[in-house]
Short mmCIF file of C-alpha atoms and ligand atoms in Angstrom, two decimals:
data_model
loop_
_atom_site.label_atom_id
_atom_site.label_comp_id
_atom_site.label_asym_id
_atom_site.label_seq_id
_atom_site.Cartn_x
_atom_site.Cartn_y
_atom_site.Cartn_z
CA MET A 217 102.25 -68.38 27.44
CA SER A 218 99.27 -70.75 27.45
CA THR A 219 96.57 -69.39 29.64
CA GLY A 220 93.72 -71.85 29.33
CA LEU A 221 93.47 -72.24 33.08
CA GLN A 222 93.36 -68.50 33.60
CA GLN A 223 90.59 -68.18 31.00
CA ASP A 224 88.60 -70.89 32.76
CA LYS A 225 89.03 -68.92 35.94
CA ILE A 226 87.77 -65.69 34.35
CA GLU A 227 84.68 -67.47 33.07
CA ALA A 228 84.00 -69.20 36.37
CA GLU A 229 84.31 -65.89 38.20
CA ALA A 230 81.90 -64.23 35.80
CA GLN A 231 79.35 -66.97 36.42
CA HIS A 232 79.86 -66.64 40.15
CA LEU A 233 79.30 -62.89 40.06
CA LEU A 234 76.11 -63.43 38.15
CA ASN A 235 74.27 -65.74 40.45
CA GLY A 236 76.22 -65.10 43.63
CA SER A 237 76.48 -68.79 44.44
CA GLY A 238 78.90 -70.21 41.95
CA THR A 239 76.35 -72.74 40.73
CA ALA A 240 76.52 -73.35 36.99
CA ILE A 241 73.90 -71.33 35.12
CA ASN A 242 72.52 -71.15 31.62
CA ALA A 243 74.92 -69.55 29.11
CA TRP A 244 72.06 -67.32 27.89
CA SER A 245 72.02 -65.47 31.20
CA SER A 246 73.90 -62.43 29.99
CA PRO A 247 76.42 -60.96 30.54
CA GLY A 248 78.44 -64.06 31.50
CA PRO A 249 82.17 -64.03 30.69
CA SER A 250 81.74 -61.10 28.29
CA ALA A 251 81.61 -58.88 31.43
CA PHE A 252 85.42 -59.08 31.51
CA ASP A 253 86.11 -59.34 27.81
CA PHE A 254 87.44 -56.19 26.13
CA ARG A 255 88.58 -57.88 22.93
CA SER A 256 85.60 -56.71 20.87
CA ASP A 257 81.93 -55.83 21.11
CA THR A 258 81.29 -58.87 18.91
CA ILE A 259 81.64 -61.07 21.99
CA THR A 260 78.53 -59.66 23.68
CA THR A 261 76.39 -62.62 24.65
CA PRO A 262 72.75 -62.94 23.59
CA THR A 263 70.18 -62.48 26.34
CA THR A 264 67.32 -64.56 27.70
CA ARG A 265 64.93 -62.00 26.16
CA MET A 266 66.41 -62.94 22.79
CA LEU A 267 65.97 -66.61 23.61
CA SER A 268 62.31 -65.98 24.47
CA ALA A 269 61.84 -64.09 21.19
CA ILE A 270 63.40 -67.00 19.28
CA ALA A 271 61.04 -69.42 21.05
CA ALA A 272 58.07 -67.25 20.08
CA THR A 273 59.09 -66.53 16.48
CA THR A 274 57.30 -67.47 13.27
CA LEU A 275 58.95 -70.18 11.19
CA ALA A 276 58.04 -69.49 7.59
CA ASP A 277 60.41 -69.50 4.61
CA ASP A 278 62.30 -66.27 3.94
CA VAL A 279 63.55 -67.27 0.49
CA PHE A 280 59.83 -67.19 -0.37
CA GLN A 281 59.64 -63.91 1.62
CA GLU A 282 56.84 -65.39 3.72
CA ASP A 283 58.19 -65.09 7.24
CA PRO A 284 56.23 -62.41 9.17
CA THR A 285 58.89 -61.90 11.86
CA THR A 286 61.55 -61.25 9.21
CA ASN A 287 59.33 -59.11 6.97
CA ASN A 288 58.20 -57.00 9.93
CA PHE A 289 61.74 -56.59 11.17
CA GLU A 290 62.94 -55.47 7.73
CA SER A 291 60.09 -52.90 7.57
CA PHE A 292 60.92 -51.78 11.09
CA ILE A 293 64.56 -51.12 10.14
CA SER A 294 63.51 -49.33 6.91
CA ASP A 295 61.37 -47.00 9.02
CA LEU A 296 64.08 -46.50 11.63
CA THR A 297 66.68 -45.59 9.00
CA GLY A 298 64.35 -43.70 6.69
CA LYS A 299 65.32 -45.86 3.70
CA ASP A 300 62.95 -47.55 1.24
CA ALA A 301 63.92 -51.13 1.94
CA ALA A 302 66.00 -53.44 4.12
CA LEU A 303 67.47 -56.89 3.65
CA PHE A 304 68.72 -59.18 6.44
CA VAL A 305 72.14 -60.77 5.88
CA MET A 306 74.21 -63.19 7.93
CA SER A 307 77.09 -60.90 8.85
CA GLY A 308 78.61 -57.47 8.50
CA THR A 309 81.00 -58.85 5.89
CA MET A 310 78.13 -60.26 3.88
CA GLY A 311 76.31 -56.93 4.18
CA ASN A 312 79.26 -54.95 2.82
CA GLN A 313 80.07 -57.42 0.05
CA VAL A 314 76.46 -57.80 -1.04
CA ALA A 315 76.13 -54.00 -1.18
CA ILE A 316 79.36 -53.55 -3.14
CA ARG A 317 78.47 -56.29 -5.63
CA THR A 318 74.97 -54.85 -5.99
CA HIS A 319 76.27 -51.38 -6.83
CA LEU A 320 79.12 -52.35 -9.15
CA GLN A 321 77.91 -53.59 -12.51
CA GLY A 322 81.11 -54.57 -14.31
CA PRO A 323 84.86 -53.83 -14.34
CA PRO A 324 86.86 -51.76 -14.85
CA HIS A 325 85.87 -49.95 -11.69
CA SER A 326 87.43 -48.79 -8.45
CA ILE A 327 86.36 -48.17 -4.87
CA VAL A 328 87.77 -45.39 -2.70
CA ALA A 329 87.96 -46.02 1.06
CA ASP A 330 89.93 -45.28 4.21
CA HIS A 331 93.07 -47.46 4.22
CA ARG A 332 92.06 -48.96 7.60
CA SER A 333 88.52 -49.82 6.57
CA HIS A 334 87.02 -53.24 7.18
CA ILE A 335 86.20 -53.77 3.51
CA LEU A 336 89.87 -53.32 2.57
CA GLU A 337 91.64 -54.99 5.45
CA TYR A 338 89.36 -57.60 6.97
CA GLU A 339 87.06 -59.07 4.34
CA ALA A 340 89.44 -61.53 2.73
CA GLY A 341 89.82 -59.44 -0.41
CA GLY A 342 86.09 -59.79 -1.14
CA ALA A 343 85.82 -56.59 -3.18
CA ALA A 344 88.48 -57.86 -5.59
CA VAL A 345 87.17 -61.42 -5.76
CA LEU A 346 83.43 -60.87 -5.79
CA SER A 347 83.23 -57.52 -7.58
CA GLY A 348 86.49 -57.40 -9.56
CA ALA A 349 87.13 -54.00 -8.04
CA MET A 350 90.38 -52.15 -7.66
CA THR A 351 90.55 -50.39 -4.31
CA ARG A 352 92.11 -47.00 -3.71
CA PRO A 353 93.01 -46.55 -0.05
CA ILE A 354 93.28 -43.12 1.59
CA VAL A 355 95.36 -42.35 4.67
CA PRO A 356 93.40 -39.63 6.50
CA GLY A 357 95.50 -36.50 6.98
CA ASN A 358 93.73 -35.63 10.22
CA GLY A 359 94.41 -39.13 11.59
CA ARG A 360 90.70 -39.61 12.28
CA TYR A 361 88.51 -39.76 9.15
CA ILE A 362 88.88 -39.15 5.43
CA THR A 363 87.64 -35.84 4.03
CA LEU A 364 85.94 -34.81 0.80
CA GLU A 365 89.14 -33.18 -0.48
CA GLU A 366 91.13 -36.39 0.05
CA ILE A 367 88.41 -38.38 -1.70
CA GLN A 368 88.34 -35.96 -4.64
CA GLU A 369 92.07 -36.39 -5.03
CA LYS A 370 91.79 -40.19 -5.04
CA CYS A 371 88.74 -40.70 -7.26
CA ASP A 372 89.41 -41.53 -10.88
CA LEU A 373 86.97 -39.46 -12.95
CA ARG A 374 88.79 -39.85 -16.25
CA SER A 375 87.12 -41.29 -19.29
CA ASP A 376 90.61 -42.24 -20.47
CA ILE A 377 90.94 -45.96 -21.23
CA HIS A 378 94.07 -46.15 -19.05
CA GLY A 379 92.07 -45.35 -15.95
CA CYS A 380 89.99 -47.41 -13.57
CA PRO A 381 86.90 -45.27 -12.98
CA THR A 382 85.72 -44.80 -9.42
CA LYS A 383 82.14 -45.97 -9.11
CA LEU A 384 81.87 -46.30 -5.36
CA ILE A 385 83.04 -44.50 -2.24
CA SER A 386 82.85 -46.67 0.86
CA LEU A 387 82.93 -44.98 4.25
CA GLU A 388 82.96 -46.55 7.71
CA ASN A 389 81.44 -45.03 10.84
CA THR A 390 82.62 -45.45 13.49
CA LEU A 391 86.12 -46.40 12.41
CA ALA A 392 88.46 -47.22 15.31
CA GLY A 393 85.73 -45.86 17.55
CA VAL A 394 86.03 -42.40 15.98
CA VAL A 395 82.98 -40.60 14.61
CA MET A 396 82.85 -39.28 11.06
CA PRO A 397 80.86 -36.03 11.34
CA LEU A 398 77.51 -35.74 9.61
CA ASP A 399 78.54 -32.60 7.72
CA GLU A 400 81.49 -34.41 6.14
CA CYS A 401 79.21 -37.29 5.06
CA ARG A 402 76.82 -34.78 3.49
CA ARG A 403 79.59 -32.99 1.61
CA ILE A 404 80.92 -36.29 0.29
CA LYS A 405 77.48 -37.51 -0.79
CA ASP A 406 76.63 -34.23 -2.60
CA TRP A 407 79.87 -34.25 -4.52
CA ALA A 408 79.65 -37.99 -5.28
CA THR A 409 76.11 -37.69 -6.62
CA ALA A 410 77.09 -34.75 -8.81
CA ASN A 411 79.85 -36.96 -10.25
CA GLY A 412 77.86 -40.15 -10.74
CA ILE A 413 79.54 -42.02 -7.87
CA LEU A 414 77.58 -44.13 -5.37
CA VAL A 415 78.32 -44.03 -1.64
CA HIS A 416 78.13 -47.01 0.71
CA LEU A 417 78.50 -46.91 4.49
CA ASP A 418 79.88 -49.73 6.58
CA GLY A 419 77.69 -48.77 9.52
CA ALA A 420 78.45 -51.83 11.63
CA ARG A 421 78.71 -49.40 14.55
CA LEU A 422 76.53 -46.54 13.32
CA TRP A 423 74.44 -47.17 16.46
CA GLU A 424 77.39 -45.87 18.48
CA VAL A 425 77.61 -42.70 16.36
CA VAL A 426 73.97 -41.93 17.10
CA ALA A 427 74.36 -42.79 20.79
CA ALA A 428 77.28 -40.32 20.93
CA GLY A 429 74.88 -37.58 19.81
CA ALA A 430 76.61 -36.90 16.45
CA GLY A 431 73.34 -37.02 14.47
CA SER A 432 70.20 -39.08 14.01
CA LEU A 433 70.13 -42.47 12.33
CA ARG A 434 67.91 -41.06 9.59
CA ASP A 435 70.14 -38.04 8.95
CA TYR A 436 73.20 -40.23 8.62
CA CYS A 437 71.45 -42.80 6.44
CA ALA A 438 70.23 -40.03 4.11
CA CYS A 439 73.89 -39.51 3.11
CA PHE A 440 74.30 -42.97 1.57
CA ASP A 441 72.98 -45.14 -1.24
CA SER A 442 73.40 -48.18 0.99
CA ILE A 443 74.25 -48.81 4.61
CA SER A 444 75.09 -52.05 6.38
CA LEU A 445 74.20 -52.20 10.07
CA CYS A 446 75.29 -54.94 12.47
CA PHE A 447 73.18 -56.46 15.23
CA SER A 448 75.83 -58.81 16.58
CA LYS A 449 78.35 -56.24 17.81
CA GLY A 450 77.43 -53.65 20.44
CA LEU A 451 73.76 -54.64 20.32
CA GLY A 452 74.47 -58.23 21.33
CA ALA A 453 72.42 -60.35 18.90
CA PRO A 454 73.89 -63.76 18.13
CA ILE A 455 73.89 -63.32 14.33
CA GLY A 456 73.03 -60.85 11.65
CA SER A 457 73.20 -57.52 9.87
CA MET A 458 70.91 -55.50 7.62
CA VAL A 459 71.59 -53.67 4.39
CA VAL A 460 69.29 -50.75 3.61
CA GLY A 461 68.78 -48.66 0.50
CA LYS A 462 66.37 -48.01 -2.35
CA ARG A 463 63.79 -50.65 -3.35
CA GLU A 464 65.68 -51.50 -6.58
CA PHE A 465 68.87 -51.84 -4.55
CA ARG A 466 67.17 -54.39 -2.30
CA GLU A 467 65.86 -56.38 -5.27
CA ARG A 468 69.32 -56.82 -6.73
CA ALA A 469 70.93 -57.27 -3.31
CA ARG A 470 68.54 -60.15 -2.63
CA TRP A 471 69.75 -61.79 -5.81
CA ILE A 472 73.41 -61.34 -4.85
CA ARG A 473 72.71 -62.59 -1.32
CA LYS A 474 71.21 -65.74 -2.83
CA MET A 475 74.27 -66.21 -5.03
CA LEU A 476 76.50 -66.04 -1.95
CA GLY A 477 74.44 -68.66 -0.13
CA GLY A 478 72.77 -66.14 2.15
CA GLY A 479 69.18 -66.96 1.21
CA THR A 480 67.85 -68.66 4.32
CA ARG A 481 64.71 -70.56 5.14
CA GLN A 482 63.28 -70.24 8.68
CA LEU A 483 65.05 -66.93 9.23
CA GLY A 484 62.70 -65.86 12.04
CA VAL A 485 64.99 -67.61 14.54
CA LEU A 486 67.61 -64.96 13.77
CA THR A 487 65.51 -61.89 13.05
CA ALA A 488 63.48 -62.32 16.25
CA ALA A 489 66.66 -62.08 18.34
CA ALA A 490 68.08 -59.22 16.26
CA ARG A 491 64.93 -57.17 16.81
CA VAL A 492 65.26 -57.54 20.58
CA ALA A 493 68.89 -56.38 20.26
CA VAL A 494 67.81 -53.17 18.50
CA GLU A 495 64.91 -52.53 20.86
CA ASP A 496 66.73 -53.26 24.10
CA GLN A 497 70.15 -51.89 23.41
CA PHE A 498 69.85 -49.17 20.75
CA LEU A 499 66.35 -47.86 21.44
CA GLY A 500 66.74 -48.79 25.11
CA GLY A 501 69.57 -46.25 25.31
CA VAL A 502 72.23 -48.43 26.93
CA LEU A 503 75.10 -47.53 24.58
CA LYS A 504 75.74 -44.08 26.01
CA ALA A 505 76.68 -45.59 29.38
CA SER A 506 79.38 -47.67 27.63
CA HIS A 507 80.85 -44.50 26.14
CA GLU A 508 81.03 -42.97 29.60
CA ARG A 509 82.67 -46.15 30.90
CA ALA A 510 85.15 -46.10 28.00
CA ARG A 511 86.18 -42.58 29.00
CA LYS A 512 86.58 -43.85 32.54
CA VAL A 513 88.85 -46.68 31.35
CA ALA A 514 91.00 -44.10 29.52
CA ARG A 515 91.17 -41.91 32.64
CA VAL A 516 92.23 -44.88 34.77
CA TRP A 517 95.05 -45.68 32.34
CA GLU A 518 96.15 -42.05 32.19
CA ARG A 519 96.07 -41.73 35.98
CA TYR A 520 99.03 -44.14 36.12
CA GLY A 521 100.93 -42.33 33.38
CA GLY A 522 99.57 -44.28 30.40
CA GLN A 523 98.86 -42.63 27.04
CA THR A 524 96.16 -43.23 24.43
CA THR A 525 96.57 -43.12 20.66
CA ASN A 526 93.03 -42.10 19.62
CA PRO A 527 90.37 -39.91 21.20
CA VAL A 528 87.60 -41.78 23.04
CA GLU A 529 84.50 -40.71 21.13
CA THR A 530 82.40 -43.86 21.51
CA ASN A 531 83.13 -47.31 22.95
CA MET A 532 86.78 -47.89 22.03
CA VAL A 533 89.87 -46.97 24.02
CA TRP A 534 93.34 -47.22 22.51
CA PHE A 535 96.15 -47.69 25.01
CA ASP A 536 99.58 -46.75 23.69
CA LEU A 537 101.48 -49.93 24.56
CA GLN A 538 104.61 -48.81 22.80
CA ALA A 539 104.81 -45.68 24.95
CA ALA A 540 104.22 -47.92 27.98
CA GLY A 541 107.11 -50.14 26.89
CA ILE A 542 105.11 -53.36 26.86
CA SER A 543 104.43 -55.79 24.01
CA ALA A 544 100.86 -56.72 23.07
CA ASP A 545 101.49 -60.36 24.05
CA ARG A 546 102.76 -59.38 27.44
CA PHE A 547 99.87 -56.97 27.97
CA ILE A 548 97.41 -59.76 27.16
CA GLU A 549 99.12 -62.04 29.68
CA GLU A 550 99.02 -59.35 32.36
CA GLY A 551 95.36 -58.81 31.54
CA GLU A 552 94.66 -62.47 32.16
CA LYS A 553 96.30 -62.25 35.56
CA ALA A 554 93.96 -59.35 36.34
CA GLY A 555 90.99 -61.45 35.19
CA LEU A 556 90.48 -59.73 31.83
CA ARG A 557 90.48 -60.85 28.24
CA LEU A 558 92.35 -58.49 25.94
CA ARG A 559 93.62 -58.48 22.39
CA GLY A 560 96.19 -55.70 22.47
CA GLY A 561 96.04 -51.96 23.08
CA ARG A 562 92.47 -51.59 21.81
CA LEU A 563 89.87 -52.04 24.54
CA VAL A 564 86.28 -52.22 23.38
CA VAL A 565 83.77 -51.29 26.06
CA HIS A 566 80.39 -52.89 25.34
CA TYR A 567 77.22 -52.75 27.37
CA GLN A 568 77.97 -55.99 29.24
CA ILE A 569 81.19 -54.56 30.70
CA GLY A 570 80.53 -53.28 34.22
CA GLU A 571 82.33 -51.43 36.99
CA GLU A 572 84.13 -54.53 38.26
CA ALA A 573 85.92 -54.79 34.90
CA VAL A 574 87.01 -51.15 35.20
CA ARG A 575 88.43 -51.91 38.67
CA ARG A 576 90.44 -54.74 37.11
CA VAL A 577 91.75 -52.38 34.42
CA GLU A 578 92.99 -50.17 37.23
CA LYS A 579 94.89 -53.11 38.73
CA LEU A 580 96.28 -53.91 35.32
CA ALA A 581 97.38 -50.29 34.82
CA GLN A 582 99.14 -50.37 38.19
CA ALA A 583 100.87 -53.60 37.25
CA VAL A 584 102.10 -52.68 33.79
CA LEU A 585 102.77 -49.00 34.35
CA GLN A 586 104.02 -49.08 37.92
CA GLY A 587 105.28 -52.64 38.27
CA LYS A 588 102.83 -53.46 41.06
CA GLU A 589 102.11 -57.06 41.93
CA LEU A 590 99.24 -58.97 40.27
CA ASN A 591 97.96 -62.23 41.77
CA GLY A 592 101.02 -62.70 43.91
CA SER A 593 103.57 -62.56 41.12
CA VAL A 594 105.68 -59.41 40.83
CA GLU A 595 105.98 -58.42 37.20
CA HIS A 596 108.00 -55.39 36.24
CA PRO A 597 107.50 -54.06 32.74
CA PRO A 598 110.65 -53.93 30.65
CA LYS A 599 111.95 -50.43 30.09
CA LYS A 600 111.38 -50.61 26.33
CA MET A 601 109.89 -53.36 24.21
CA LYS A 602 108.69 -53.15 20.67
CA MET A 603 104.92 -53.54 20.31
CA THR A 604 103.96 -56.66 18.37
CA THR A 605 100.73 -57.18 16.49
CA ASP A 606 97.55 -55.54 17.72
C1 LIG B 793 83.47 -52.03 10.95
C2 LIG B 793 83.14 -53.47 10.70
N1 LIG B 793 82.49 -53.80 9.58
C3 LIG B 793 82.16 -55.07 9.29
C4 LIG B 793 82.49 -56.08 10.16
C5 LIG B 793 82.18 -57.49 9.78
O1 LIG B 793 81.24 -58.06 10.59
P1 LIG B 793 81.11 -59.66 10.68
O2 LIG B 793 82.15 -60.11 11.63
O3 LIG B 793 79.71 -59.83 11.18
O4 LIG B 793 81.29 -60.19 9.32
C6 LIG B 793 83.17 -55.80 11.35
C7 LIG B 793 83.53 -56.87 12.28
O5 LIG B 793 83.99 -56.67 13.38
C8 LIG B 793 83.51 -54.45 11.62
O6 LIG B 793 84.19 -54.11 12.72
#
């Protein structure tokens, strides 16, 4: 099942498409191989404009809070989100964990969140280790996002010593590419505030929510005590996230960030690139086109009889591999034959994915759903195979 050669081929083809000659070019010349990579929007490659911004950045010490590029960027994000203060962190995980640790002052305490959320499933148990928090997962009844009523049922408001009081609700938007509506966020925040519970948002992809027209960045951010926003996913920066909130929140968050080893010195090399990512991709309005392309990818799949498991509301498409009778491993292999990098049934359409990639998805759909030939080898999908990991 090793496919190293095929991967090399995909990358070489991407380079060829870029400069038209096949001559090796600088890896910074975006999009590069990411043009055919649907595994995640984290694989977006930084651009030459980011490289130029890095070359032109200031190089003062951010632990001393003296770097103008970083300070200006933090003010810029505070303005954009309508929050008092912003703090740059190394990753989305660090942003969430710093925010959680900042809010929670001492056990016993619990956090309520969607059972699929990144903070519960993909942060190495950080909330338990770093904040000593018990987590209370909710399975959304509507299959899309958790509601106020489900949160009310899950929160522990007892002052009984047997309980583990809920001090934080953590939401995620988008989650699986699905938008949590602004009205629901407002209802949750109003109720939480009335009950002395703080609300954090994992807004790694909040940019996508805004690009989908669900509400403004400021309106969404007004619903939360803290928000973490990622620059290195759909916006394409090499590194970095921001946590935003009240001024006192930032003061304590800076302390926690330092404790976790996230206090950095010449941070301008990162913040300069992250600012270009926000300006070019988010403010530049390129995300909407990816949503349109994601819908196109879903239509292509459906044209050949494929089904999807989630609605396409932003940049993620979920192919139902089980219904198609193909395992994730096999689908990935077929994708490689079509010149695509895949990770399973979830296809993430980022701004560096173009029309040629969609044409390849069509070939892939023909191959796995109709048994058509790919790259000379005839591959018929088995009638029924259990889906493996995704
Ligand atoms: C919703 C969400 N939150 C947080 C993160 C963590 O980001 P990072 O990989 O930068 O730690 C991810 C990563 O993909 C994510 O999808």
